[in-house]
mmCIF file of C-alpha atoms in Angstrom:
data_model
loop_
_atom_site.group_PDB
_atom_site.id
_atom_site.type_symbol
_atom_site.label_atom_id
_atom_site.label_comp_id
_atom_site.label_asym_id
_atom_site.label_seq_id
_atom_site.Cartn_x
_atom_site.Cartn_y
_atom_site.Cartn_z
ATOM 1 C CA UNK A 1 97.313 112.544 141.999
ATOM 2 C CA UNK A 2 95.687 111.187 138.590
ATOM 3 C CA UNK A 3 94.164 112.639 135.683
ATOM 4 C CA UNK A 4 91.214 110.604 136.652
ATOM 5 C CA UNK A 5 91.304 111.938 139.836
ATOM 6 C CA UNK A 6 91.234 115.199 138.322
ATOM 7 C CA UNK A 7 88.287 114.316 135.943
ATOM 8 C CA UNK A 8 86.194 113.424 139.635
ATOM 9 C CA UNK A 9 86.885 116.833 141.353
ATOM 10 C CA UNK A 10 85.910 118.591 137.854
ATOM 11 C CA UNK A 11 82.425 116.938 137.286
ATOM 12 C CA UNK A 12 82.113 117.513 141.180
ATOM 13 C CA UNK A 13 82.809 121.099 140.510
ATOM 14 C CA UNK A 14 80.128 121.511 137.953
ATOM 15 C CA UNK A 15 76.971 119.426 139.356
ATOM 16 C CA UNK A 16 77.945 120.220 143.235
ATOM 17 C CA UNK A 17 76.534 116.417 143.532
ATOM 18 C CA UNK A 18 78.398 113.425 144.313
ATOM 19 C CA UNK A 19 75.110 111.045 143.069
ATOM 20 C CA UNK A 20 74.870 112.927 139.940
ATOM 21 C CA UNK A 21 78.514 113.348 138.785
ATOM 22 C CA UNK A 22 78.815 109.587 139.623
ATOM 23 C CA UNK A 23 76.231 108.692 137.417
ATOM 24 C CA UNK A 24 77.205 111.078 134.363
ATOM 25 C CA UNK A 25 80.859 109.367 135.222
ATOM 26 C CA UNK A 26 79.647 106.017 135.362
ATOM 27 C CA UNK A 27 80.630 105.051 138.615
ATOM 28 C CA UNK A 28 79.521 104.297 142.125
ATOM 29 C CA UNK A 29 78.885 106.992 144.466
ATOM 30 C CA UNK A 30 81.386 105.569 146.965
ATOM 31 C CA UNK A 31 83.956 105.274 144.365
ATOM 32 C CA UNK A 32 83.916 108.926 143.698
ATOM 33 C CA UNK A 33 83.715 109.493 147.449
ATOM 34 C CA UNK A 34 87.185 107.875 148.206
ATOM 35 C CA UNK A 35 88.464 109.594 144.779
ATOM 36 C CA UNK A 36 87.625 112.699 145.897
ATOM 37 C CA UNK A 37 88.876 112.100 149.757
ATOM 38 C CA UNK A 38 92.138 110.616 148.440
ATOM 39 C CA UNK A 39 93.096 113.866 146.071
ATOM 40 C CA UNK A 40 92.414 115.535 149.477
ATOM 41 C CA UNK A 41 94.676 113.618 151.477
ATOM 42 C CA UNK A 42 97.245 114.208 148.708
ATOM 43 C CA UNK A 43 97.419 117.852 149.064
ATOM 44 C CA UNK A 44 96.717 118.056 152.668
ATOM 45 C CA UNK A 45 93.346 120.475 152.292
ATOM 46 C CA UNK A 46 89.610 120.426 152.097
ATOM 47 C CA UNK A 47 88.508 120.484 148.318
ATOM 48 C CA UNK A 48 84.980 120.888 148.949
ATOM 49 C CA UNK A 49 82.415 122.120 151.859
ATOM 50 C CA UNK A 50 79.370 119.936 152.371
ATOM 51 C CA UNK A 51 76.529 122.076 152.621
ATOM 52 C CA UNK A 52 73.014 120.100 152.745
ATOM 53 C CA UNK A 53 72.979 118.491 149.855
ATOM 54 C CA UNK A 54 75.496 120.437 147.558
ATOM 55 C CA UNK A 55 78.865 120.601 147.566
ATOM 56 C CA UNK A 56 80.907 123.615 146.694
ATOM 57 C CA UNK A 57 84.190 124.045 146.398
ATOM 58 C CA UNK A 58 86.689 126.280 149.676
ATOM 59 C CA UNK A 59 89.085 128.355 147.999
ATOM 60 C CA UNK A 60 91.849 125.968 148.164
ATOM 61 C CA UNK A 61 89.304 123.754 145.832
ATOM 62 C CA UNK A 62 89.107 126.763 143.410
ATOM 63 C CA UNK A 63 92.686 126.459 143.066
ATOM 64 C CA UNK A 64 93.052 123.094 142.420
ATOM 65 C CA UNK A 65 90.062 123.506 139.729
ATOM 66 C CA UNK A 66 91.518 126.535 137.781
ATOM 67 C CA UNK A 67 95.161 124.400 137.546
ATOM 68 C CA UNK A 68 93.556 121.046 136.858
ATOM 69 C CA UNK A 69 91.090 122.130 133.653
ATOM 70 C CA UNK A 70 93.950 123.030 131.215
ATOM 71 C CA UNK A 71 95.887 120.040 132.784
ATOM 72 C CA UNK A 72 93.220 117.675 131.621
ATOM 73 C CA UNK A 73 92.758 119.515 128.163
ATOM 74 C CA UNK A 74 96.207 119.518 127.582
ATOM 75 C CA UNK A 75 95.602 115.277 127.989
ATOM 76 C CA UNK A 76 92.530 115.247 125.770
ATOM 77 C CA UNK A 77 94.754 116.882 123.000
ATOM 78 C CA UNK A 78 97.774 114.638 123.536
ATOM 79 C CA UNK A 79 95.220 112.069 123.202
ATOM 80 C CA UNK A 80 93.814 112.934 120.402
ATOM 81 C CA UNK A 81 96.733 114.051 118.187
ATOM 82 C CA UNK A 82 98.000 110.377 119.011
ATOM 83 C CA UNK A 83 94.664 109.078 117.245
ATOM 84 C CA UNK A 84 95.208 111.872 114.934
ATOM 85 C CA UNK A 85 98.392 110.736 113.683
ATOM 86 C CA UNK A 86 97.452 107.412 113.593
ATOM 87 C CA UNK A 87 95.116 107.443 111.474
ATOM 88 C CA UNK A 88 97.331 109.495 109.426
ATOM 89 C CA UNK A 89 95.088 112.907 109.810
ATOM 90 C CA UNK A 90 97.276 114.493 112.041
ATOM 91 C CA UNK A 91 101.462 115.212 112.796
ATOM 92 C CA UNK A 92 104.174 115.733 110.790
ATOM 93 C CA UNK A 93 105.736 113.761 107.360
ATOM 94 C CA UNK A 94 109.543 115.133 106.838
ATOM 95 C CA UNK A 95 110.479 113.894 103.271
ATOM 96 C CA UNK A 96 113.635 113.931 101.279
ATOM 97 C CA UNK A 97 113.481 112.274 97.214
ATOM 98 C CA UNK A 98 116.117 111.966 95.080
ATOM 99 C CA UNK A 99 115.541 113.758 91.251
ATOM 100 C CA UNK A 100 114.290 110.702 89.491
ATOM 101 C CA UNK A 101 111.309 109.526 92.361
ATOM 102 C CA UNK A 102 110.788 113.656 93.106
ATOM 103 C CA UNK A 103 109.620 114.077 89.553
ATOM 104 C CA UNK A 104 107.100 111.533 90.312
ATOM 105 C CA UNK A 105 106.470 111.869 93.424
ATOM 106 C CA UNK A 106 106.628 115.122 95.114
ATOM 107 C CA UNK A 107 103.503 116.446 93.209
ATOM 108 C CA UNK A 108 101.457 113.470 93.680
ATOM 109 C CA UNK A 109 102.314 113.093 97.519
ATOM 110 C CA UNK A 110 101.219 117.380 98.283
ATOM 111 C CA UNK A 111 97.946 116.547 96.004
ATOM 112 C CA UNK A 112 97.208 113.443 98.520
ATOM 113 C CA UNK A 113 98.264 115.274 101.356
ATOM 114 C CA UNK A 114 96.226 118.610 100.379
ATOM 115 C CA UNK A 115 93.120 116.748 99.591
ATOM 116 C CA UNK A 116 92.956 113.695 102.085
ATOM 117 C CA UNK A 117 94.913 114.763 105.329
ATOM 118 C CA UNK A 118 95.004 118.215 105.408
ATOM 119 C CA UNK A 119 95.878 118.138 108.891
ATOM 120 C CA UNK A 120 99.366 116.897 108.330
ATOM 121 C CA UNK A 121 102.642 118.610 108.198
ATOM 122 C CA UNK A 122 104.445 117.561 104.961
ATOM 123 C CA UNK A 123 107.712 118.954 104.509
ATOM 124 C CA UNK A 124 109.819 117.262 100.924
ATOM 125 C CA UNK A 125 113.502 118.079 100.783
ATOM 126 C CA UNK A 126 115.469 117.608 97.343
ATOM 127 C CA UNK A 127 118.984 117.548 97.164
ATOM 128 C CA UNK A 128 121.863 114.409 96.335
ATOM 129 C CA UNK A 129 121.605 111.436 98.379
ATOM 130 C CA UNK A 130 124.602 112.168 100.489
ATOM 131 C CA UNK A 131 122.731 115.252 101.912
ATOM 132 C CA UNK A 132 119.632 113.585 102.337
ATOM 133 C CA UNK A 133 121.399 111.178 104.121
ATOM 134 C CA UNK A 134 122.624 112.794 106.617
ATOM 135 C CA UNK A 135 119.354 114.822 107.124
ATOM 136 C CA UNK A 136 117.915 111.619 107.760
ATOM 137 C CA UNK A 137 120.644 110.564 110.612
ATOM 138 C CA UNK A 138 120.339 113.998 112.300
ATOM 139 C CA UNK A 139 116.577 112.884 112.267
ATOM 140 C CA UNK A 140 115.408 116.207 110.404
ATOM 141 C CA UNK A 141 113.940 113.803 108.113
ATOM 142 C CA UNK A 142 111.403 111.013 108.568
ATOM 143 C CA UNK A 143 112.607 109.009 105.433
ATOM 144 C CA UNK A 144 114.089 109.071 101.559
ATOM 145 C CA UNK A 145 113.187 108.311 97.994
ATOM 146 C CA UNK A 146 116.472 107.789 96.689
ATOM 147 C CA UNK A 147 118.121 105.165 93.875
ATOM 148 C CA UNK A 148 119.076 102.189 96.293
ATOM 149 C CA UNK A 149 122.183 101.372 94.170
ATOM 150 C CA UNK A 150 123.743 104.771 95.371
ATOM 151 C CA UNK A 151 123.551 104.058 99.436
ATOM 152 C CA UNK A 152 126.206 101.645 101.128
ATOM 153 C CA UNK A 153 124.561 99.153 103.363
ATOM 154 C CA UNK A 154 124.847 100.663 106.676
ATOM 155 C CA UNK A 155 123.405 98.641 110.225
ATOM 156 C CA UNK A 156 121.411 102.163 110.886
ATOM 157 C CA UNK A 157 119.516 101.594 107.422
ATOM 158 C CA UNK A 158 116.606 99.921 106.445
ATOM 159 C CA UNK A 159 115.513 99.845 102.657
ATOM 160 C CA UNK A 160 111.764 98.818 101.630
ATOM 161 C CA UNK A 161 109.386 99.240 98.916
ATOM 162 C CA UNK A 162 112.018 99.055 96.419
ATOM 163 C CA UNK A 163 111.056 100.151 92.584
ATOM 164 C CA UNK A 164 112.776 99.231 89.589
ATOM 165 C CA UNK A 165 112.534 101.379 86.865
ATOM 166 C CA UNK A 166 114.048 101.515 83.271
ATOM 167 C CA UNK A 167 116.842 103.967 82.211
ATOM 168 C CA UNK A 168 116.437 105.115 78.842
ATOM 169 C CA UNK A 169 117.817 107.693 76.413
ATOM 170 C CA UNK A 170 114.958 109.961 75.306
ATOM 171 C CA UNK A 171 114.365 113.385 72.722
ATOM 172 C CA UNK A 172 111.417 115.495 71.657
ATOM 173 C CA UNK A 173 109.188 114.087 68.770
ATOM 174 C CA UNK A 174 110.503 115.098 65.428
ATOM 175 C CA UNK A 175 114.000 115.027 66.564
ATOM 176 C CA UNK A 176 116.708 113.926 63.994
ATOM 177 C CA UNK A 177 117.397 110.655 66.189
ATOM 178 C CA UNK A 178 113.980 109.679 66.586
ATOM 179 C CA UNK A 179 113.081 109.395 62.910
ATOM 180 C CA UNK A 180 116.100 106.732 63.235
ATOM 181 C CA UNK A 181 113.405 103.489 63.922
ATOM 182 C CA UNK A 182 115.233 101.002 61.164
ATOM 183 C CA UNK A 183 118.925 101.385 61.526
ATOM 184 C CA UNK A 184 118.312 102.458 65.429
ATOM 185 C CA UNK A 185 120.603 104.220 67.223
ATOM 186 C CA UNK A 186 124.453 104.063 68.548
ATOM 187 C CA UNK A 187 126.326 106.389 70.622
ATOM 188 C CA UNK A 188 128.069 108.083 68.748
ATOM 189 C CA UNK A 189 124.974 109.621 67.107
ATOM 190 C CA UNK A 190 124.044 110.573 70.428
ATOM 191 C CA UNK A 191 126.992 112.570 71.323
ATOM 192 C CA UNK A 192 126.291 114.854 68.426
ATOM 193 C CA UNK A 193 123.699 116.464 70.583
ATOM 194 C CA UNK A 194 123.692 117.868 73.923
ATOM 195 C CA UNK A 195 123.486 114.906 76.909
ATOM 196 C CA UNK A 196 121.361 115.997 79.801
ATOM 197 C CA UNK A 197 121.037 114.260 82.778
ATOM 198 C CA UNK A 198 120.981 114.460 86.855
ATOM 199 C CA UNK A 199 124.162 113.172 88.660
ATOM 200 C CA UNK A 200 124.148 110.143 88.168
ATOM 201 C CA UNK A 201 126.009 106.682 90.114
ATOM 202 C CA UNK A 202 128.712 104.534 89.950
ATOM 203 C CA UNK A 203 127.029 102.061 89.135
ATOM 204 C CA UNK A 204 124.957 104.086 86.203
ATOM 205 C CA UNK A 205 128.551 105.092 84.806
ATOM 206 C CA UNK A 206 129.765 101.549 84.737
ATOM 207 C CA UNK A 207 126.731 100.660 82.922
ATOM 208 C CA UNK A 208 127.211 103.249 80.437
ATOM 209 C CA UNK A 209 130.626 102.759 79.795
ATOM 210 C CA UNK A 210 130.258 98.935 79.836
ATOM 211 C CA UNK A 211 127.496 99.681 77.357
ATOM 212 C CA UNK A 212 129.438 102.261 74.576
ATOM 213 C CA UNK A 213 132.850 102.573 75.892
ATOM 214 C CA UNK A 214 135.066 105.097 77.918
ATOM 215 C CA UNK A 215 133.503 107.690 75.760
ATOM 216 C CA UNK A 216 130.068 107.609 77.708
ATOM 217 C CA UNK A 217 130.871 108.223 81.483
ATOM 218 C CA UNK A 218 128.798 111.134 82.548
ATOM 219 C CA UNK A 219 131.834 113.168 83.571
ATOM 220 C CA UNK A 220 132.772 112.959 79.788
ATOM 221 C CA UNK A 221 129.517 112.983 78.106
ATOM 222 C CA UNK A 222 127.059 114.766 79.925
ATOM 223 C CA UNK A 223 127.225 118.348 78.971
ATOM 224 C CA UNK A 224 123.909 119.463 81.139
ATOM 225 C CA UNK A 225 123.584 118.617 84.482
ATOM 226 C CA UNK A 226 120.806 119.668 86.844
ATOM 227 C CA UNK A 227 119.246 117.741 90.028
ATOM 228 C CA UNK A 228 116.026 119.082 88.726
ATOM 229 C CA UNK A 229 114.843 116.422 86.380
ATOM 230 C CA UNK A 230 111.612 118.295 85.349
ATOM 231 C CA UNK A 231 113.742 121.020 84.108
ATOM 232 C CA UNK A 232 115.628 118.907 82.243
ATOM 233 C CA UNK A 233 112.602 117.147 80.237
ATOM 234 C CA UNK A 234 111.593 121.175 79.364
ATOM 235 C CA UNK A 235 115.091 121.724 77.495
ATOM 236 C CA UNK A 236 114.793 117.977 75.746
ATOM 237 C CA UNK A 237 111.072 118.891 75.032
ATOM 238 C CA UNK A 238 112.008 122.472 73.552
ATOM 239 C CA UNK A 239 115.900 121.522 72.015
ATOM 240 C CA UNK A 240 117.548 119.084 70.493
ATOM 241 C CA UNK A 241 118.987 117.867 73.732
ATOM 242 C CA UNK A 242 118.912 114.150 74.749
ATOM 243 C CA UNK A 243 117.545 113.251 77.891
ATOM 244 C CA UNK A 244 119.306 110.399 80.117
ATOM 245 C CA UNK A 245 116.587 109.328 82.613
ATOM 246 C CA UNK A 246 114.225 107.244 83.952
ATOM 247 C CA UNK A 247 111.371 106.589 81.164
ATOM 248 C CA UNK A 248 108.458 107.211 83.142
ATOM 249 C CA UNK A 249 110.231 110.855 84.020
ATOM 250 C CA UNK A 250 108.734 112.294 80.475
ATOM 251 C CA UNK A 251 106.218 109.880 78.830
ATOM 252 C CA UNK A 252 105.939 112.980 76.232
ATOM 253 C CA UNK A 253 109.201 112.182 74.635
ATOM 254 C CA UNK A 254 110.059 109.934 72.559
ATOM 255 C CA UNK A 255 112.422 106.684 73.971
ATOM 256 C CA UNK A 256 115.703 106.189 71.081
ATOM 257 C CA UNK A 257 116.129 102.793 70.020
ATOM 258 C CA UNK A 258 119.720 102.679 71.062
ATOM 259 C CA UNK A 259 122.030 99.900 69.811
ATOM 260 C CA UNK A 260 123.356 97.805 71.862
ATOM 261 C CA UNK A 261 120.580 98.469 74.469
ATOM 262 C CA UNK A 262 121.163 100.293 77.980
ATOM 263 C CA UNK A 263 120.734 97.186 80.363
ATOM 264 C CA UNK A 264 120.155 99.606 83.277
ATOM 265 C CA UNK A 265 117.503 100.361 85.856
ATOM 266 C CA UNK A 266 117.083 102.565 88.973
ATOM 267 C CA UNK A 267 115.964 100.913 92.339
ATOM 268 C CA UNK A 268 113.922 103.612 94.100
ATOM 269 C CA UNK A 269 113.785 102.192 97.917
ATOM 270 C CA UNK A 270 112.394 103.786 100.550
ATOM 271 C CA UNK A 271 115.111 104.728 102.982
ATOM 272 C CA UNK A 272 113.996 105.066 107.230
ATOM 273 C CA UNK A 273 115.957 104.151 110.141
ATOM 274 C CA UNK A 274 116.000 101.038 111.673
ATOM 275 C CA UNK A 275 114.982 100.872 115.263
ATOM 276 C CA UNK A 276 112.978 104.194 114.764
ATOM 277 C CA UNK A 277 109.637 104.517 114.889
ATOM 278 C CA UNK A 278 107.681 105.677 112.083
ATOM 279 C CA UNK A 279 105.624 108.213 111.120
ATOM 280 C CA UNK A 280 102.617 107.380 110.751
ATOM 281 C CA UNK A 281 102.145 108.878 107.926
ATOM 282 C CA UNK A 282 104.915 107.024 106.076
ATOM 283 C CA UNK A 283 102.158 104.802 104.621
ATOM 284 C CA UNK A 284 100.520 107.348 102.205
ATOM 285 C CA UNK A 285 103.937 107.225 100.942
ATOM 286 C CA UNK A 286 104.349 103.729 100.231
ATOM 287 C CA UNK A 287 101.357 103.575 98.584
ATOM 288 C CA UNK A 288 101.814 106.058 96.139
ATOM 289 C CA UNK A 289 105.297 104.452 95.564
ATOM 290 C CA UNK A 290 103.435 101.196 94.577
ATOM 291 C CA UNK A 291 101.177 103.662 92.348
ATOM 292 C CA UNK A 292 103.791 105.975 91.041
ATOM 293 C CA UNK A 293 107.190 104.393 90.443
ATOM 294 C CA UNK A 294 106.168 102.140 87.295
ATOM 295 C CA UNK A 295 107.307 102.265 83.981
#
């Protein structure tokens, strides 16, 4: 028994001819004769009575009608939410970002989404990479926006559309350090003020304290600490608080002119599983990565 098969004994049903349901089928009446004589076979009764010229259906052929319509809607809709999804209008896009590409992306992707393909699930999870992570093994997430530089390279990992993006030091306009344009400014002038920042790498650390000595590690400098990086712009924006992030995280405050300079940038990569199939989907996200994550 095929869905096609299913399709003949359903236009059959509604015309009660075999010369007109093989024409609005597109096939030869003989075809759909031996169609319709082979689903018989199958199930061992008599699907229609041939009366004169029409053809009606016995009661087992009632049956077998009533059972096959919802079978072969049920394969229109598979069909179609296959076309659906790819063309990206239809299915599901699980999420999770890091703090630094959330605050750029996470608003930007639900505007897309909510405008272009409303039809589409989208679920974004924020949390530290570790968690993400494993979201992503247990496959309760499609993919991740993370810094690249804080995953190990794993076999069941595969990085793309990797970003690099400037970390700077950063304060509210009219702050004491940002009238500082001559003499710039070091350190130590920074750690008069309240450090905020996300949590940040290994490798960020070792930057820092290659950078300005012991004294700057995050575990001894950063006094606010939040994986919300929006919230922490607010408190720069409305304090005297310095801001450790990526620049393009709050273009409305002003970048210090640190001496020596921080040599340090974040790779945003877009984390899936290898030998998974992707969601469809997955390439709305890459292109707002490539529109996004720029300094």
């Amino acid at each position: 028994m095929t869905l096609v098969q299913l399709r003949h004994l359903i236009s059959l049903a509604a015309t009660g001819s075999f010369s007109a349901s093989a024409e609005a089928m597109h096939l030869t009446q003989p075809a759909l004769s031996r169609s319709i004589r082979a689903l018989e076979d199958e199930l061992g009764m008599p699907l229609f009575d041939r009366i004169g010229r029409r053809n009606e259906l016995t009661p087992f052929g009632r049956q077998v009608l009533d059972r096959a319509r919802p079978l072969v809607l049920d394969a229109d809709e598979l069909h179609d939410s296959g076309r659906l999804m790819g063309e990206a209008q239809g299915g599901e896009l699980r999420v999770g970002m890091g703090s630094g590409p959330g605050a750029m992306l996470m608003t930007p992707l639900l505007m897309r989404m909510a405008e272009r393909h409303s039809k589409v699930k989208v679920v974004v999870a924020r949390g530290q990479t570790d968690l993400l992570l494993q979201a992503l093994r247990a496959r309760t997430l499609d993919a991740l926006v993370v810094d690249a530089l804080s995953l190990r390279p794993a076999p069941d990992l595969k990085m793309d559309t990797v970003r690099e993006m400037r970390g700077v030091f950063m304060c509210r306009p009219g702050h004491p350090l940002a009238r500082r344009r001559k003499q710039g400014v070091r350190f130590a002038d920074v750690q008069r003020y309240p450090i905020a920042s996300t949590p940040l790498s290994d490798q960020v650390a070792a930057a820092l304290v290659e950078a300005y000595g012991p004294e700057a590690h995050p575990a001894a400098c950063v006094t606010l600490q939040c994986e919300e990086v929006h919230s922490l712009v607010d408190v720069a924006r409305r304090s005297d608080a310095v801001l450790l992030a990526i620049r393009a995280a709050a273009p409305e405050l002003v970048e210090l002119d640190m001496r020596p300079a921080l040599q340090r940038v974040a790779r945003f990569a877009l984390v899936t599983l290898a030998r998974r199939t992707e969601a469809p989907s997955l390439r709305i996200l890459r292109e707002l990565m490539d529109a996004q994550l720029r300094d």
